[in-house]
Short mmCIF file of C-alpha atoms and ligand atoms in Angstrom, two decimals:
data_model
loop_
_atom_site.label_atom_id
_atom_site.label_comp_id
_atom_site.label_asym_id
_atom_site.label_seq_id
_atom_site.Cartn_x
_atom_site.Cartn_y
_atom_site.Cartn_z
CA UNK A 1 150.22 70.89 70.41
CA UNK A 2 148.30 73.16 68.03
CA UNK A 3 149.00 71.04 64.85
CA UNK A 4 147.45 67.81 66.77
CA UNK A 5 144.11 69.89 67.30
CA UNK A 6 143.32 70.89 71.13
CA UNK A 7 143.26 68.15 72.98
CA UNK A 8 140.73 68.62 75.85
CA UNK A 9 142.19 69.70 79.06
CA UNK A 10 141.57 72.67 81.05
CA UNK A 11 142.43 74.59 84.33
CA UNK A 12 140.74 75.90 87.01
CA UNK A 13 139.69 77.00 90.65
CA UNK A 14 138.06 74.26 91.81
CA UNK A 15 136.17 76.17 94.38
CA UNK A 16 134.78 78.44 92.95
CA UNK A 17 134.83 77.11 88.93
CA UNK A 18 136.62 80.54 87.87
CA UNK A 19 138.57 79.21 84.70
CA UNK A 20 141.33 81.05 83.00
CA UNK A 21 144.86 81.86 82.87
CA UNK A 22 144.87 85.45 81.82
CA UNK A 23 146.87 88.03 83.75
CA UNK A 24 143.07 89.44 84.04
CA UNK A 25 141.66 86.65 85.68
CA UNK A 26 144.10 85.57 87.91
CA UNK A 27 144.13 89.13 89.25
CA UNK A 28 140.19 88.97 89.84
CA UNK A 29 140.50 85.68 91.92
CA UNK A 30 143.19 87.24 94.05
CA UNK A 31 141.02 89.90 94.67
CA UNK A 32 137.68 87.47 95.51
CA UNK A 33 140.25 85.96 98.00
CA UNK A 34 141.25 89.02 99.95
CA UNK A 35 137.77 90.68 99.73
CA UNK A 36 136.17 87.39 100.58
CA UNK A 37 137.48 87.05 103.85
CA UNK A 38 136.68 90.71 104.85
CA UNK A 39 132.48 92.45 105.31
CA UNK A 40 133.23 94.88 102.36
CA UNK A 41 130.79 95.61 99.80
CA UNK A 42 131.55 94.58 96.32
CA UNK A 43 130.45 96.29 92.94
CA UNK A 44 130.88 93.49 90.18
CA UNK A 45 131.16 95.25 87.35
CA UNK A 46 131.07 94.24 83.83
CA UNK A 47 129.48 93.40 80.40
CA UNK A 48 127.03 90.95 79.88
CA UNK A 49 128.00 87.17 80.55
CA UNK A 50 131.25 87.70 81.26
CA UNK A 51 131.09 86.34 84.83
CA UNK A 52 129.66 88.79 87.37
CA UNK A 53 127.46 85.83 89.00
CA UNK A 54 130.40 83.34 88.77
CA UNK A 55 132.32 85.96 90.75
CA UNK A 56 129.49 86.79 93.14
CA UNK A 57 129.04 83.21 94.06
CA UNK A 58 132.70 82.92 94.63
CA UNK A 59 132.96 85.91 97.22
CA UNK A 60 130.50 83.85 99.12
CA UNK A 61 131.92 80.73 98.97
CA UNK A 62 134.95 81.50 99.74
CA UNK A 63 133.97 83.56 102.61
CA UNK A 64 133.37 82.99 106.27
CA UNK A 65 129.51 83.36 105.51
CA UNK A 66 130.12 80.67 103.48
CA UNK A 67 127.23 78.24 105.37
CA UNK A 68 124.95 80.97 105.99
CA UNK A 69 122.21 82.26 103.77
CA UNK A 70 123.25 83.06 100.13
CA UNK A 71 119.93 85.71 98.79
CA UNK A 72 119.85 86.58 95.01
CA UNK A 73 117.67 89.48 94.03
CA UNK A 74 117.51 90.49 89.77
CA UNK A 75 116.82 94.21 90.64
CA UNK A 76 115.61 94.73 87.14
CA UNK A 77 112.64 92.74 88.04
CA UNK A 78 111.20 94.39 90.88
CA UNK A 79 108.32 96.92 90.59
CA UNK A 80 108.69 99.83 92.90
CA UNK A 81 105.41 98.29 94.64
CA UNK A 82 106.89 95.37 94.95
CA UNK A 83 110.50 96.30 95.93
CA UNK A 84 110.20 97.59 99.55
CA UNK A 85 108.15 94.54 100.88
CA UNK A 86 110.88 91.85 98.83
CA UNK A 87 113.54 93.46 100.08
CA UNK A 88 113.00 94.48 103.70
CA UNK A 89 109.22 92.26 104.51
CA UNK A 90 106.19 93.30 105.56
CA UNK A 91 103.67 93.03 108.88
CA UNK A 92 100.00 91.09 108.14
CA UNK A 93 97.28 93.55 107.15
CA UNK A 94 100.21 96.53 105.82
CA UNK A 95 98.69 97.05 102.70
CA UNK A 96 95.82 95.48 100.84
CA UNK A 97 96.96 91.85 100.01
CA UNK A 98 98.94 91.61 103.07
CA UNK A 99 97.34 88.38 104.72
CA UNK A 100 100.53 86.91 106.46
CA UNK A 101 103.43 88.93 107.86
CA UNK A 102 106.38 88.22 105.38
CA UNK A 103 110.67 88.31 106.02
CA UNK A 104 112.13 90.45 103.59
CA UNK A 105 115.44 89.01 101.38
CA UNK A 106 117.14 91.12 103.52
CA UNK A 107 116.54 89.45 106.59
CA UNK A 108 116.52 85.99 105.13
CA UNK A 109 119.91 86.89 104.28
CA UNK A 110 120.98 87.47 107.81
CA UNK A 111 124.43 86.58 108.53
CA UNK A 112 124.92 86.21 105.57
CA UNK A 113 125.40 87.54 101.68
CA UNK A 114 122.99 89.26 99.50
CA UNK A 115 123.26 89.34 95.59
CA UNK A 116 121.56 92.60 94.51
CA UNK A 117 121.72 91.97 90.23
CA UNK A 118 121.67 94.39 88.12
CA UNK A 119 121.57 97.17 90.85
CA UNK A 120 121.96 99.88 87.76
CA UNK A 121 117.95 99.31 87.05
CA UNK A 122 116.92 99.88 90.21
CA UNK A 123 114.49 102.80 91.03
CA UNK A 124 115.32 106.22 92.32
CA UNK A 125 112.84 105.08 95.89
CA UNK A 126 114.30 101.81 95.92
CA UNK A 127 117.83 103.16 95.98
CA UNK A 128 117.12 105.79 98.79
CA UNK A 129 116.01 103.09 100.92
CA UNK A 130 119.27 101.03 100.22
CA UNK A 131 121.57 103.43 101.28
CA UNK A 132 119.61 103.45 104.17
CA UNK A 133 120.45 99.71 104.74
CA UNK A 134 123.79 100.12 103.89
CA UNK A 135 124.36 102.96 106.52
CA UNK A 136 122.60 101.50 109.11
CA UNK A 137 122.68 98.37 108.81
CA UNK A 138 119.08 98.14 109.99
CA UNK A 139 116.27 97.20 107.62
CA UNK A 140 112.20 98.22 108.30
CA UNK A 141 109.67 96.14 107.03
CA UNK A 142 106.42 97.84 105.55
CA UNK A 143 104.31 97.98 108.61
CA UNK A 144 106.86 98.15 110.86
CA UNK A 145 107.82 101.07 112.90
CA UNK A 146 110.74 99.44 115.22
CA UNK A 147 113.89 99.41 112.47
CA UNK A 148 115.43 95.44 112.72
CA UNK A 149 119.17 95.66 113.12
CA UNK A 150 120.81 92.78 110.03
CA UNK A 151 124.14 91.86 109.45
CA UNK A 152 124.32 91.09 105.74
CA UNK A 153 127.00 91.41 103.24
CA UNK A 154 126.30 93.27 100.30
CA UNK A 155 127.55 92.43 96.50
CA UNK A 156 125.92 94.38 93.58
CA UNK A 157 126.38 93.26 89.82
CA UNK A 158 125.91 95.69 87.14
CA UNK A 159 126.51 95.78 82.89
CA UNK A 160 126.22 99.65 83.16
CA UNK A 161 128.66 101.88 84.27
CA UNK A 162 127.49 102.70 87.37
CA UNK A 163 130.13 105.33 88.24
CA UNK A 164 129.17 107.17 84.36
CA UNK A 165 125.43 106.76 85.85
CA UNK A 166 125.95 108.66 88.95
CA UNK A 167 127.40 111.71 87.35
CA UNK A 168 124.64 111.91 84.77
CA UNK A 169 122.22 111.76 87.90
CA UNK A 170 120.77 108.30 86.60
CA UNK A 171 121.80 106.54 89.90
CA UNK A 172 122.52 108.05 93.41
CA UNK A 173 125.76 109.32 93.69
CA UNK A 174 125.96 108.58 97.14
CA UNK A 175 124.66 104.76 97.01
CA UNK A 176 127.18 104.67 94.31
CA UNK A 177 130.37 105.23 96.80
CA UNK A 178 128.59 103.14 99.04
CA UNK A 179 128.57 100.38 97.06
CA UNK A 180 131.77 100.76 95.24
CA UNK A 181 134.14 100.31 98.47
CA UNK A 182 135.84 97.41 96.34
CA UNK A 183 135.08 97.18 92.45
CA UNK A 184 136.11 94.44 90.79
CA UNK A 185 135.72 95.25 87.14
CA UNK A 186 135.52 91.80 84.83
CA UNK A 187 137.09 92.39 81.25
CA UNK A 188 135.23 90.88 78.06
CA UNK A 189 136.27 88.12 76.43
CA UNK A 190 137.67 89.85 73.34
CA UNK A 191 140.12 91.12 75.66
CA UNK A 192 141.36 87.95 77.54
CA UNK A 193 141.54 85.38 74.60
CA UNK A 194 144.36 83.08 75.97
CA UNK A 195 141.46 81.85 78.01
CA UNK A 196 139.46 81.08 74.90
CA UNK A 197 141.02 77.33 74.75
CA UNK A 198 140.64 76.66 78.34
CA UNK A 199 137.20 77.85 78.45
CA UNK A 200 136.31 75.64 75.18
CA UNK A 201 137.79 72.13 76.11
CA UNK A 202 135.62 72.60 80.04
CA UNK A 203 132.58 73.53 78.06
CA UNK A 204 132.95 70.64 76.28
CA UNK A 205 133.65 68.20 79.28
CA UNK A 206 130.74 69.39 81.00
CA UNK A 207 128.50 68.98 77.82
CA UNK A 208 129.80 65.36 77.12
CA UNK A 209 129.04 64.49 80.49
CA UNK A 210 125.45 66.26 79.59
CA UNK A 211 125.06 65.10 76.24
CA UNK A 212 126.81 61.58 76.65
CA UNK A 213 129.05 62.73 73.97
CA UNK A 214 132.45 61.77 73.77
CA UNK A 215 134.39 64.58 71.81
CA UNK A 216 138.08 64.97 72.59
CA UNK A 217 139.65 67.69 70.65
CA UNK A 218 138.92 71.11 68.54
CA UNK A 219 140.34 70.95 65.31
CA UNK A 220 142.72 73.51 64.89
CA UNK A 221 140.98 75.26 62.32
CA UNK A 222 137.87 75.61 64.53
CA UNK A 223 139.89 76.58 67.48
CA UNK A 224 141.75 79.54 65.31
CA UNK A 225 137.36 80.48 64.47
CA UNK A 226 136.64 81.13 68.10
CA UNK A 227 139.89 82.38 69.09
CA UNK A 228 139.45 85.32 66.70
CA UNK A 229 136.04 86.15 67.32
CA UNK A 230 134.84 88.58 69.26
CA UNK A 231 132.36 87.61 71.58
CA UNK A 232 129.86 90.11 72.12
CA UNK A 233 128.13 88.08 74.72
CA UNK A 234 131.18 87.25 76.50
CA UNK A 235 131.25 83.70 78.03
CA UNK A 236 127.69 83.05 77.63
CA UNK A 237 127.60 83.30 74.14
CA UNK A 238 130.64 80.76 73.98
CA UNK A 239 128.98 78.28 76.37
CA UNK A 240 126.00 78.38 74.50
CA UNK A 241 127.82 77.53 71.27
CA UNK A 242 130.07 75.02 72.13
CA UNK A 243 127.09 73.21 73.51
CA UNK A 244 125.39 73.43 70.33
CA UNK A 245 128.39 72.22 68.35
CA UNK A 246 128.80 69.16 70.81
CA UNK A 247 125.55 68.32 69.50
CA UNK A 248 126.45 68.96 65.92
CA UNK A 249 129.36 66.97 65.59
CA UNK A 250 129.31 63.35 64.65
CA UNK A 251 133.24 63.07 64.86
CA UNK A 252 134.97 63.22 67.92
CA UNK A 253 137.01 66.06 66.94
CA UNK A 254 134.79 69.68 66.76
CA UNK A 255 134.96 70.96 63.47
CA UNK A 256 134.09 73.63 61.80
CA UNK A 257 131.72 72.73 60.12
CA UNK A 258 129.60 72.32 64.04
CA UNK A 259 129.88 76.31 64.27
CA UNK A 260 127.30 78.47 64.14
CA UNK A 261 127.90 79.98 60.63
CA UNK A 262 127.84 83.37 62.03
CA UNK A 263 130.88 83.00 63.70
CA UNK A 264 132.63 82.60 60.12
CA UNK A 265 130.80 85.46 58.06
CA UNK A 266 131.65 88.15 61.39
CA UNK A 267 133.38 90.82 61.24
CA UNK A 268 136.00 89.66 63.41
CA UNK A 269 139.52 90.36 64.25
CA UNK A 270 141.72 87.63 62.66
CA UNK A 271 144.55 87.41 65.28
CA UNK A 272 147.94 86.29 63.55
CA UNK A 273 149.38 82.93 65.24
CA UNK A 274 152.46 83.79 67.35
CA UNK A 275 154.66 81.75 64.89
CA UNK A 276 153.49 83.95 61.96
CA UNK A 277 154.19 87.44 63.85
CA UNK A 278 156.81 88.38 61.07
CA UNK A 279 154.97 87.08 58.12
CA UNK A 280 154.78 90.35 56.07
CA UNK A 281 152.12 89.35 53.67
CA UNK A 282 149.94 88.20 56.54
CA UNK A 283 150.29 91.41 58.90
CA UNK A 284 149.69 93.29 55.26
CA UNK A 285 146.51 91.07 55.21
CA UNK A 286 145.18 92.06 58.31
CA UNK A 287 145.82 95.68 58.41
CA UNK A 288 144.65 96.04 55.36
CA UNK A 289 141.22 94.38 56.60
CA UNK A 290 141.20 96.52 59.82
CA UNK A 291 141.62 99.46 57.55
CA UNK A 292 139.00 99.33 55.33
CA UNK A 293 136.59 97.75 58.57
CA UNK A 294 136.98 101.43 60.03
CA UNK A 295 136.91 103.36 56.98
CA UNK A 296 133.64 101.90 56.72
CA UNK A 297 132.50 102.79 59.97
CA UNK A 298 133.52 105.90 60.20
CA UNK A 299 131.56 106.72 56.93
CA UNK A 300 128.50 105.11 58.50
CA UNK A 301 128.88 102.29 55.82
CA UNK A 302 127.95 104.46 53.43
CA UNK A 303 130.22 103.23 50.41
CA UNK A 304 130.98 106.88 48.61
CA UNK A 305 132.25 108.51 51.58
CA UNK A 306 134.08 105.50 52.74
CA UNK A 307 136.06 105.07 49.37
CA UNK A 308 136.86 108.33 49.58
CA UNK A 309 138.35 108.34 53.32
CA UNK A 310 140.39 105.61 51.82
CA UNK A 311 141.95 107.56 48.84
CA UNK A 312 140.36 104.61 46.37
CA UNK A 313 137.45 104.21 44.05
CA UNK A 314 134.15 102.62 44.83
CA UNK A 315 135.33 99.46 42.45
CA UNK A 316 138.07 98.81 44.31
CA UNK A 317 136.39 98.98 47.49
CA UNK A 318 133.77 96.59 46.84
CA UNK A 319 136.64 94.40 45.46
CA UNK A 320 138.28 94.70 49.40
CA UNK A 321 134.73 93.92 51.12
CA UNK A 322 134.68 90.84 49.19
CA UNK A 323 138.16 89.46 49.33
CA UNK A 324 137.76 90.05 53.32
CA UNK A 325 134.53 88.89 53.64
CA UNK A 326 133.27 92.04 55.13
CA UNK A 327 129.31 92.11 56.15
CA UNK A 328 127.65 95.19 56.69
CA UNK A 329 125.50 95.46 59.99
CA UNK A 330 122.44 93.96 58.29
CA UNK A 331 123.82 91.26 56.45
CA UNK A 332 125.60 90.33 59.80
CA UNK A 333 122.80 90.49 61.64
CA UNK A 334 120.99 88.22 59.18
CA UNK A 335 123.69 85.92 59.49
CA UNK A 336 123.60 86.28 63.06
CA UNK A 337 120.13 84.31 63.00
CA UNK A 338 121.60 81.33 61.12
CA UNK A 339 123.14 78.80 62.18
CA UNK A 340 124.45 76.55 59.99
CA UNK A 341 126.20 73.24 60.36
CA UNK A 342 127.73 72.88 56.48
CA UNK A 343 129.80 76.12 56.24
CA UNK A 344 133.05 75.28 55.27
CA UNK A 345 136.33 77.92 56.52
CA UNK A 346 137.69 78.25 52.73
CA UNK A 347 135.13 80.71 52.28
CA UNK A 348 136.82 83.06 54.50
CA UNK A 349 140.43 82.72 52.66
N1 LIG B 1 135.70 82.51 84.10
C1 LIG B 1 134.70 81.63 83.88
N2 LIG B 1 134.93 80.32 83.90
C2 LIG B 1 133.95 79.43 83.66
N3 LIG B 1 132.69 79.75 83.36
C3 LIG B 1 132.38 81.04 83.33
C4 LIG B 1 133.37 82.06 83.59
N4 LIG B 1 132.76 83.26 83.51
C5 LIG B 1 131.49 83.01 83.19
N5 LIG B 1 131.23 81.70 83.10
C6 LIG B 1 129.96 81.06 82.74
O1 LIG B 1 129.33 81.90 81.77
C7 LIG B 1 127.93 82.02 82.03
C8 LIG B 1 127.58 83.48 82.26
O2 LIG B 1 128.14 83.89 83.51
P1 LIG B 1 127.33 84.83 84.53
O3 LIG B 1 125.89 84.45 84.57
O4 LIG B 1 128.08 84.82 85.81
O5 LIG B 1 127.51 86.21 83.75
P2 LIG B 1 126.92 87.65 84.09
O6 LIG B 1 128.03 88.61 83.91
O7 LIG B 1 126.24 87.60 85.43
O8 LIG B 1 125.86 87.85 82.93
P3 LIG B 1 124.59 88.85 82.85
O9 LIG B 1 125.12 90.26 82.82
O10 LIG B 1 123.95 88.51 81.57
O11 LIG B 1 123.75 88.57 84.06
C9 LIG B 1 127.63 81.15 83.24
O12 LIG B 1 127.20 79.89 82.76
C10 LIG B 1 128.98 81.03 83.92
O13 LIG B 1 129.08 79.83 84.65
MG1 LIG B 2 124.19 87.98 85.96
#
């Protein structure tokens, strides 16, 4: 299949649009259906893009809440003025500014789910008066002095590690238990790249269908590019390119000259095609490029110290970051910022 290019295909949950194959993510959509069907409270946990709002959607939909209210809240943007009265309402005249009485998300969300996002930013006052909610399951709106009984499931997403943050005292320990009675912890993409394909040829059905483009394959060459990168903004940050290089392309095949040049000039892991596991000069290659990537970062990228870790001279090691196409972390972020739709792969050979 490989040496035809990637023809476009792809596989997925239909309900809830979870795509992958990875031992990873078919564990995670086992788990959405068992936790789905239950009241639990779920901690979504996981680096940037890599899901956490794909997942939260799909507890709901797959729940028996499912036609009831579904209430997102971003945490990170509420003010501590402003938190109490989103989150649990307010009675006319509470506070100055208060001209109508006003439901909370909370009770909107009655009967059904609410999406607190990015939980880890939210204030030391706001999170005393969640674990309220949580223990109670009563809610009191500024104003208010009768507590209103609600009967809302509760999923949390955070990109910080929440459990790390209670025991440094940056988030309540006890809110943390509370909210961590099922964690469902979503791997990045650097560590789940059999999905990389299958991610790549939906991405670019759904941006045909967008861009009334009609690509049907990813060269091989291309596809090897964003198999070995590593993703630092997870899924996002592969969505977002393949819809640029949709755009690019003027063939119907992606090539790769329609990637963003950064994805070339990166320092990223070259993985080694299954069919060349045993080719000596190629593993050589590799580990030889791994070695002098964390010689270099263990000596701060400071050249001296990093020859020396490596028992060579300075020559020689310039000699390596050139043959491997190693950028330091300015250079990379330079070429971060580019994007580039004439870079051709036989630079990085
Ligand atoms: N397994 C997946 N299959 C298909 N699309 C996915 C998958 N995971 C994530 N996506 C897509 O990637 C994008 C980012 O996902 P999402 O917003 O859920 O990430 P996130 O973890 O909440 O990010 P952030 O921490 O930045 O809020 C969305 O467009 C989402 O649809
Ligand atoms: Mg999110």
């Amino acid at each position: 299949m490989r040496d035809e290019g990637m023809a476009i295909q792809y596989q997925c949950d239909e309900v809830s649009n979870i795509l992958g194959k990875s031992e990873k993510i078919r564990e995670i959509c086992r788990l959405i259906g068992v936790v789905a069907k239950t009241k639990a409270t779920v901690l979504v946990q996981g680096e940037s893009g890599t899901g956490k709002e794909l997942v939260a959607n799909a507890i709901h939909a797959h729940s028996l809440r499912a036609n009831k209210p579904f209430i997102k809240v971003n945490c990170a943007a509420l003010s501590d003025t402003l938190l109490e009265s989103e989150l649990f309402g307010h009675r006319k005249g509470s506070f100055t500014g208060a001209f109508e009485s006003r439901k909370g998300r909370f009770e909107l969300a009655d009967g059904g789910t609410i999406l607190l996002d990015e939980i880890g930013n939210m204030s030391f006052p706001g999170q005393a008066k969640l674990l309220r909610v949580l223990q109670e399951d009563e809610i009191v709106p500024v104003g208010v002095s009768t507590p209103i009984k609600v009967d809302v499931r509760v999923i949390a997403t955070t990109n910080v590690m929440l459990k790390k943050a209670s025991e440094n005292g940056a988030f309540r320990e006890d809110l943390y238990y509370r909210l961590s009675v099922v964690t469902i912890f979503l791997p990045p993409l650097r560590e789940r790249k059999e999905d990389i394909p299958i991610l790549v040829n939906r991405f670019i059905q759904l941006d045909n269908c967008r861009a009334n483009r009609k690509i049907k394959k990813v060269s091989n060459e291309a596809m090897d590019i964003l198999v070995s990168y590593n993703w630092p903004g997870n899924i996002r940050e592969l969505k977002n390119v393949i819809e640029n290089a949709v755009i690019m392309e003027s063939t119907d095949t992606i090539q790769v000259s329609s990637l963003p040049h950064y994805l070339l000039t990166e320092n990223r892991q070259k993985t080694i095609p299954p069919e060349h596991e045993f080719n000596l000069k190629m593993q050589l290659k590799t580990y030889e490029r791994q070695l002098i990537l964390k010689a270099l970062n263990k000596a701060n990228w400071v050249k001296t110290r990093a020859s020396k870790l490596l028992g060579i001279d300075q020559r020689n090691l310039s000699y390596f970051i050139k043959k491997h196409h190693i950028l330091d972390p300015e250079e990379r972020r330079r070429a971060r910022g580019s994007l580039s739709s004439s870079s051709s792969i036989d630079s990085m050979k």
